[in-house]
Amino acid sequence: MKHFYPMTFLACLAAPVHAETWECAVPYDEVNGGGAVTIEDNRLIFVSNWPHRNPETVQCVRSRARSECMSANLAVINNGGASVFVKLYSISWAENGVPAAIAVREPSAIFAAQEDGYETRRVFPALGYTFPVTDCTLN
């Protein structure tokens, strides 16, 4: 008979819990074309029904009833300046633990190169929209 040590039991309790993976449908609209979204605790994958759009994968942090996800692109522009485009997703979760809706904000800015760094040249208001997720299943 093998001995079972109390520390072994505590180590089992401290092991990471398996993350949930949700698969949801995104109804068609003029902004994202509809499609499907996979939502995990640490990432979101959106696949549009529009063939010209590549799937978007973004990193997320979940805190109870909300998940915050972000992707960002930095590009060099004229005279050594830079532009940054950020896409922020906020996933709201229903009380029963099912994803309910996703709010998207898209802030962006242009920076000009200076001798000792960068200067903010122009900041654009964040476009924002919300879309529901439907037919969610837990995998």
JSON list of C-alpha atoms in Angstrom, two decimals:
[
{"chain": "A", "resi": 1, "resn": "MET", "atom": "CA", "xyz": [0.00, 0.00, 0.00]},
{"chain": "A", "resi": 2, "resn": "LYS", "atom": "CA", "xyz": [1.33, 3.44, -0.94]},
{"chain": "A", "resi": 3, "resn": "HIS", "atom": "CA", "xyz": [1.42, 6.25, 1.57]},
{"chain": "A", "resi": 4, "resn": "PHE", "atom": "CA", "xyz": [-0.58, 9.35, 0.76]},
{"chain": "A", "resi": 5, "resn": "TYR", "atom": "CA", "xyz": [1.06, 12.47, 2.13]},
{"chain": "A", "resi": 6, "resn": "PRO", "atom": "CA", "xyz": [-0.98, 15.55, 3.08]},
{"chain": "A", "resi": 7, "resn": "MET", "atom": "CA", "xyz": [1.29, 17.75, 0.95]},
{"chain": "A", "resi": 8, "resn": "THR", "atom": "CA", "xyz": [0.38, 15.67, -2.10]},
{"chain": "A", "resi": 9, "resn": "PHE", "atom": "CA", "xyz": [-3.30, 16.36, -1.47]},
{"chain": "A", "resi": 10, "resn": "LEU", "atom": "CA", "xyz": [-2.62, 20.10, -1.12]},
{"chain": "A", "resi": 11, "resn": "ALA", "atom": "CA", "xyz": [-0.59, 20.10, -4.33]},
{"chain": "A", "resi": 12, "resn": "CYS", "atom": "CA", "xyz": [-3.54, 18.53, -6.16]},
{"chain": "A", "resi": 13, "resn": "LEU", "atom": "CA", "xyz": [-5.83, 21.27, -4.86]},
{"chain": "A", "resi": 14, "resn": "ALA", "atom": "CA", "xyz": [-3.36, 23.95, -5.93]},
{"chain": "A", "resi": 15, "resn": "ALA", "atom": "CA", "xyz": [-3.06, 22.58, -9.49]},
{"chain": "A", "resi": 16, "resn": "PRO", "atom": "CA", "xyz": [-4.43, 24.88, -12.19]},
{"chain": "A", "resi": 17, "resn": "VAL", "atom": "CA", "xyz": [-8.10, 24.49, -12.99]},
{"chain": "A", "resi": 18, "resn": "HIS", "atom": "CA", "xyz": [-8.90, 23.69, -16.60]},
{"chain": "A", "resi": 19, "resn": "ALA", "atom": "CA", "xyz": [-9.99, 26.82, -18.43]},
{"chain": "A", "resi": 20, "resn": "GLU", "atom": "CA", "xyz": [-13.42, 26.93, -19.99]},
{"chain": "A", "resi": 21, "resn": "THR", "atom": "CA", "xyz": [-13.72, 27.25, -23.75]},
{"chain": "A", "resi": 22, "resn": "TRP", "atom": "CA", "xyz": [-16.89, 28.78, -25.15]},
{"chain": "A", "resi": 23, "resn": "GLU", "atom": "CA", "xyz": [-17.91, 28.63, -28.81]},
{"chain": "A", "resi": 24, "resn": "CYS", "atom": "CA", "xyz": [-20.47, 31.29, -29.78]},
{"chain": "A", "resi": 25, "resn": "ALA", "atom": "CA", "xyz": [-22.14, 32.60, -32.91]},
{"chain": "A", "resi": 26, "resn": "VAL", "atom": "CA", "xyz": [-21.91, 36.29, -33.81]},
{"chain": "A", "resi": 27, "resn": "PRO", "atom": "CA", "xyz": [-24.99, 37.58, -35.68]},
{"chain": "A", "resi": 28, "resn": "TYR", "atom": "CA", "xyz": [-24.40, 39.44, -38.94]},
{"chain": "A", "resi": 29, "resn": "ASP", "atom": "CA", "xyz": [-23.96, 43.20, -38.81]},
{"chain": "A", "resi": 30, "resn": "GLU", "atom": "CA", "xyz": [-22.32, 45.82, -41.04]},
{"chain": "A", "resi": 31, "resn": "VAL", "atom": "CA", "xyz": [-19.23, 46.16, -38.83]},
{"chain": "A", "resi": 32, "resn": "ASN", "atom": "CA", "xyz": [-17.95, 42.62, -38.42]},
{"chain": "A", "resi": 33, "resn": "GLY", "atom": "CA", "xyz": [-19.97, 40.56, -40.88]},
{"chain": "A", "resi": 34, "resn": "GLY", "atom": "CA", "xyz": [-21.02, 38.00, -38.32]},
{"chain": "A", "resi": 35, "resn": "GLY", "atom": "CA", "xyz": [-19.18, 34.77, -37.72]},
{"chain": "A", "resi": 36, "resn": "ALA", "atom": "CA", "xyz": [-18.00, 32.80, -34.72]},
{"chain": "A", "resi": 37, "resn": "VAL", "atom": "CA", "xyz": [-16.01, 33.53, -31.61]},
{"chain": "A", "resi": 38, "resn": "THR", "atom": "CA", "xyz": [-14.05, 31.23, -29.31]},
{"chain": "A", "resi": 39, "resn": "ILE", "atom": "CA", "xyz": [-13.68, 32.62, -25.79]},
{"chain": "A", "resi": 40, "resn": "GLU", "atom": "CA", "xyz": [-11.23, 31.29, -23.24]},
{"chain": "A", "resi": 41, "resn": "ASP", "atom": "CA", "xyz": [-10.03, 32.79, -19.97]},
{"chain": "A", "resi": 42, "resn": "ASN", "atom": "CA", "xyz": [-6.81, 34.03, -21.59]},
{"chain": "A", "resi": 43, "resn": "ARG", "atom": "CA", "xyz": [-7.71, 34.62, -25.24]},
{"chain": "A", "resi": 44, "resn": "LEU", "atom": "CA", "xyz": [-10.45, 35.37, -27.77]},
{"chain": "A", "resi": 45, "resn": "ILE", "atom": "CA", "xyz": [-10.52, 34.21, -31.39]},
{"chain": "A", "resi": 46, "resn": "PHE", "atom": "CA", "xyz": [-12.97, 35.92, -33.75]},
{"chain": "A", "resi": 47, "resn": "VAL", "atom": "CA", "xyz": [-13.56, 34.41, -37.19]},
{"chain": "A", "resi": 48, "resn": "SER", "atom": "CA", "xyz": [-15.65, 36.59, -39.50]},
{"chain": "A", "resi": 49, "resn": "ASN", "atom": "CA", "xyz": [-17.93, 35.22, -42.20]},
{"chain": "A", "resi": 50, "resn": "TRP", "atom": "CA", "xyz": [-16.35, 37.75, -44.55]},
{"chain": "A", "resi": 51, "resn": "PRO", "atom": "CA", "xyz": [-13.65, 35.94, -46.55]},
{"chain": "A", "resi": 52, "resn": "HIS", "atom": "CA", "xyz": [-11.38, 39.02, -46.80]},
{"chain": "A", "resi": 53, "resn": "ARG", "atom": "CA", "xyz": [-10.94, 39.22, -42.99]},
{"chain": "A", "resi": 54, "resn": "ASN", "atom": "CA", "xyz": [-8.32, 37.10, -41.28]},
{"chain": "A", "resi": 55, "resn": "PRO", "atom": "CA", "xyz": [-9.19, 35.54, -37.91]},
{"chain": "A", "resi": 56, "resn": "GLU", "atom": "CA", "xyz": [-8.33, 37.81, -34.98]},
{"chain": "A", "resi": 57, "resn": "THR", "atom": "CA", "xyz": [-6.65, 36.32, -31.92]},
{"chain": "A", "resi": 58, "resn": "VAL", "atom": "CA", "xyz": [-6.25, 38.56, -28.88]},
{"chain": "A", "resi": 59, "resn": "GLN", "atom": "CA", "xyz": [-4.96, 38.02, -25.35]},
{"chain": "A", "resi": 60, "resn": "CYS", "atom": "CA", "xyz": [-7.42, 38.37, -22.47]},
{"chain": "A", "resi": 61, "resn": "VAL", "atom": "CA", "xyz": [-7.58, 38.72, -18.72]},
{"chain": "A", "resi": 62, "resn": "ARG", "atom": "CA", "xyz": [-10.75, 37.54, -17.00]},
{"chain": "A", "resi": 63, "resn": "SER", "atom": "CA", "xyz": [-12.05, 39.02, -13.80]},
{"chain": "A", "resi": 64, "resn": "ARG", "atom": "CA", "xyz": [-15.37, 37.45, -12.75]},
{"chain": "A", "resi": 65, "resn": "ALA", "atom": "CA", "xyz": [-18.15, 39.05, -14.84]},
{"chain": "A", "resi": 66, "resn": "ARG", "atom": "CA", "xyz": [-15.86, 40.76, -17.37]},
{"chain": "A", "resi": 67, "resn": "SER", "atom": "CA", "xyz": [-12.97, 39.81, -19.62]},
{"chain": "A", "resi": 68, "resn": "GLU", "atom": "CA", "xyz": [-10.68, 42.47, -21.08]},
{"chain": "A", "resi": 69, "resn": "CYS", "atom": "CA", "xyz": [-8.81, 41.62, -24.27]},
{"chain": "A", "resi": 70, "resn": "MET", "atom": "CA", "xyz": [-6.40, 43.64, -26.39]},
{"chain": "A", "resi": 71, "resn": "SER", "atom": "CA", "xyz": [-4.37, 43.59, -29.55]},
{"chain": "A", "resi": 72, "resn": "ALA", "atom": "CA", "xyz": [-2.12, 46.39, -30.80]},
{"chain": "A", "resi": 73, "resn": "ASN", "atom": "CA", "xyz": [-0.21, 47.17, -33.99]},
{"chain": "A", "resi": 74, "resn": "LEU", "atom": "CA", "xyz": [2.70, 49.60, -34.23]},
{"chain": "A", "resi": 75, "resn": "ALA", "atom": "CA", "xyz": [3.90, 50.80, -37.63]},
{"chain": "A", "resi": 76, "resn": "VAL", "atom": "CA", "xyz": [6.70, 53.14, -38.70]},
{"chain": "A", "resi": 77, "resn": "ILE", "atom": "CA", "xyz": [5.50, 56.05, -40.83]},
{"chain": "A", "resi": 78, "resn": "ASN", "atom": "CA", "xyz": [7.09, 59.04, -42.64]},
{"chain": "A", "resi": 79, "resn": "ASN", "atom": "CA", "xyz": [10.23, 60.63, -41.16]},
{"chain": "A", "resi": 80, "resn": "GLY", "atom": "CA", "xyz": [10.61, 57.99, -38.46]},
{"chain": "A", "resi": 81, "resn": "GLY", "atom": "CA", "xyz": [7.24, 58.63, -36.88]},
{"chain": "A", "resi": 82, "resn": "ALA", "atom": "CA", "xyz": [4.92, 55.87, -35.72]},
{"chain": "A", "resi": 83, "resn": "SER", "atom": "CA", "xyz": [1.26, 54.98, -35.66]},
{"chain": "A", "resi": 84, "resn": "VAL", "atom": "CA", "xyz": [-0.41, 52.73, -33.14]},
{"chain": "A", "resi": 85, "resn": "PHE", "atom": "CA", "xyz": [-3.76, 51.01, -33.56]},
{"chain": "A", "resi": 86, "resn": "VAL", "atom": "CA", "xyz": [-5.31, 49.26, -30.55]},
{"chain": "A", "resi": 87, "resn": "LYS", "atom": "CA", "xyz": [-8.36, 47.02, -30.47]},
{"chain": "A", "resi": 88, "resn": "LEU", "atom": "CA", "xyz": [-9.93, 46.46, -27.04]},
{"chain": "A", "resi": 89, "resn": "TYR", "atom": "CA", "xyz": [-12.60, 43.82, -26.45]},
{"chain": "A", "resi": 90, "resn": "SER", "atom": "CA", "xyz": [-14.69, 43.76, -23.25]},
{"chain": "A", "resi": 91, "resn": "ILE", "atom": "CA", "xyz": [-16.65, 40.55, -22.83]},
{"chain": "A", "resi": 92, "resn": "SER", "atom": "CA", "xyz": [-19.58, 40.73, -20.43]},
{"chain": "A", "resi": 93, "resn": "TRP", "atom": "CA", "xyz": [-20.66, 37.48, -18.79]},
{"chain": "A", "resi": 94, "resn": "ALA", "atom": "CA", "xyz": [-24.19, 36.67, -17.66]},
{"chain": "A", "resi": 95, "resn": "GLU", "atom": "CA", "xyz": [-24.80, 35.65, -14.04]},
{"chain": "A", "resi": 96, "resn": "ASN", "atom": "CA", "xyz": [-25.03, 32.00, -15.12]},
{"chain": "A", "resi": 97, "resn": "GLY", "atom": "CA", "xyz": [-21.46, 32.16, -16.51]},
{"chain": "A", "resi": 98, "resn": "VAL", "atom": "CA", "xyz": [-22.36, 32.32, -20.22]},
{"chain": "A", "resi": 99, "resn": "PRO", "atom": "CA", "xyz": [-20.82, 35.04, -22.45]},
{"chain": "A", "resi": 100, "resn": "ALA", "atom": "CA", "xyz": [-23.48, 37.66, -23.23]},
{"chain": "A", "resi": 101, "resn": "ALA", "atom": "CA", "xyz": [-22.02, 40.46, -25.37]},
{"chain": "A", "resi": 102, "resn": "ILE", "atom": "CA", "xyz": [-18.74, 41.92, -26.59]},
{"chain": "A", "resi": 103, "resn": "ALA", "atom": "CA", "xyz": [-18.01, 45.65, -26.64]},
{"chain": "A", "resi": 104, "resn": "VAL", "atom": "CA", "xyz": [-15.21, 46.78, -28.95]},
{"chain": "A", "resi": 105, "resn": "ARG", "atom": "CA", "xyz": [-13.22, 50.03, -28.83]},
{"chain": "A", "resi": 106, "resn": "GLU", "atom": "CA", "xyz": [-10.55, 50.97, -31.37]},
{"chain": "A", "resi": 107, "resn": "PRO", "atom": "CA", "xyz": [-8.37, 53.91, -30.27]},
{"chain": "A", "resi": 108, "resn": "SER", "atom": "CA", "xyz": [-5.45, 54.99, -32.46]},
{"chain": "A", "resi": 109, "resn": "ALA", "atom": "CA", "xyz": [-2.73, 57.64, -32.49]},
{"chain": "A", "resi": 110, "resn": "ILE", "atom": "CA", "xyz": [0.06, 59.05, -34.67]},
{"chain": "A", "resi": 111, "resn": "PHE", "atom": "CA", "xyz": [3.44, 60.03, -33.21]},
{"chain": "A", "resi": 112, "resn": "ALA", "atom": "CA", "xyz": [6.15, 62.22, -34.75]},
{"chain": "A", "resi": 113, "resn": "ALA", "atom": "CA", "xyz": [9.83, 61.48, -34.21]},
{"chain": "A", "resi": 114, "resn": "GLN", "atom": "CA", "xyz": [11.71, 64.05, -32.09]},
{"chain": "A", "resi": 115, "resn": "GLU", "atom": "CA", "xyz": [15.37, 64.28, -31.12]},
{"chain": "A", "resi": 116, "resn": "ASP", "atom": "CA", "xyz": [14.86, 62.55, -27.79]},
{"chain": "A", "resi": 117, "resn": "GLY", "atom": "CA", "xyz": [11.74, 60.46, -28.39]},
{"chain": "A", "resi": 118, "resn": "TYR", "atom": "CA", "xyz": [8.29, 60.83, -29.85]},
{"chain": "A", "resi": 119, "resn": "GLU", "atom": "CA", "xyz": [5.63, 63.51, -29.73]},
{"chain": "A", "resi": 120, "resn": "THR", "atom": "CA", "xyz": [1.93, 62.77, -29.97]},
{"chain": "A", "resi": 121, "resn": "ARG", "atom": "CA", "xyz": [0.86, 64.27, -33.27]},
{"chain": "A", "resi": 122, "resn": "ARG", "atom": "CA", "xyz": [-2.76, 63.19, -33.47]},
{"chain": "A", "resi": 123, "resn": "VAL", "atom": "CA", "xyz": [-5.10, 61.04, -31.37]},
{"chain": "A", "resi": 124, "resn": "PHE", "atom": "CA", "xyz": [-8.26, 59.68, -32.92]},
{"chain": "A", "resi": 125, "resn": "PRO", "atom": "CA", "xyz": [-11.44, 59.05, -30.93]},
{"chain": "A", "resi": 126, "resn": "ALA", "atom": "CA", "xyz": [-12.04, 55.40, -30.18]},
{"chain": "A", "resi": 127, "resn": "LEU", "atom": "CA", "xyz": [-14.64, 53.90, -32.43]},
{"chain": "A", "resi": 128, "resn": "GLY", "atom": "CA", "xyz": [-16.97, 51.76, -30.39]},
{"chain": "A", "resi": 129, "resn": "TYR", "atom": "CA", "xyz": [-19.66, 49.19, -30.96]},
{"chain": "A", "resi": 130, "resn": "THR", "atom": "CA", "xyz": [-21.22, 46.24, -29.15]},
{"chain": "A", "resi": 131, "resn": "PHE", "atom": "CA", "xyz": [-22.42, 42.96, -30.57]},
{"chain": "A", "resi": 132, "resn": "PRO", "atom": "CA", "xyz": [-24.25, 40.07, -28.91]},
{"chain": "A", "resi": 133, "resn": "VAL", "atom": "CA", "xyz": [-22.99, 36.51, -28.86]},
{"chain": "A", "resi": 134, "resn": "THR", "atom": "CA", "xyz": [-25.59, 33.77, -29.28]},
{"chain": "A", "resi": 135, "resn": "ASP", "atom": "CA", "xyz": [-25.89, 29.99, -29.24]},
{"chain": "A", "resi": 136, "resn": "CYS", "atom": "CA", "xyz": [-22.92, 29.65, -26.87]},
{"chain": "A", "resi": 137, "resn": "THR", "atom": "CA", "xyz": [-21.78, 26.13, -26.04]},
{"chain": "A", "resi": 138, "resn": "LEU", "atom": "CA", "xyz": [-19.19, 25.07, -23.49]},
{"chain": "A", "resi": 139, "resn": "ASN", "atom": "CA", "xyz": [-16.50, 22.76, -24.87]}
]
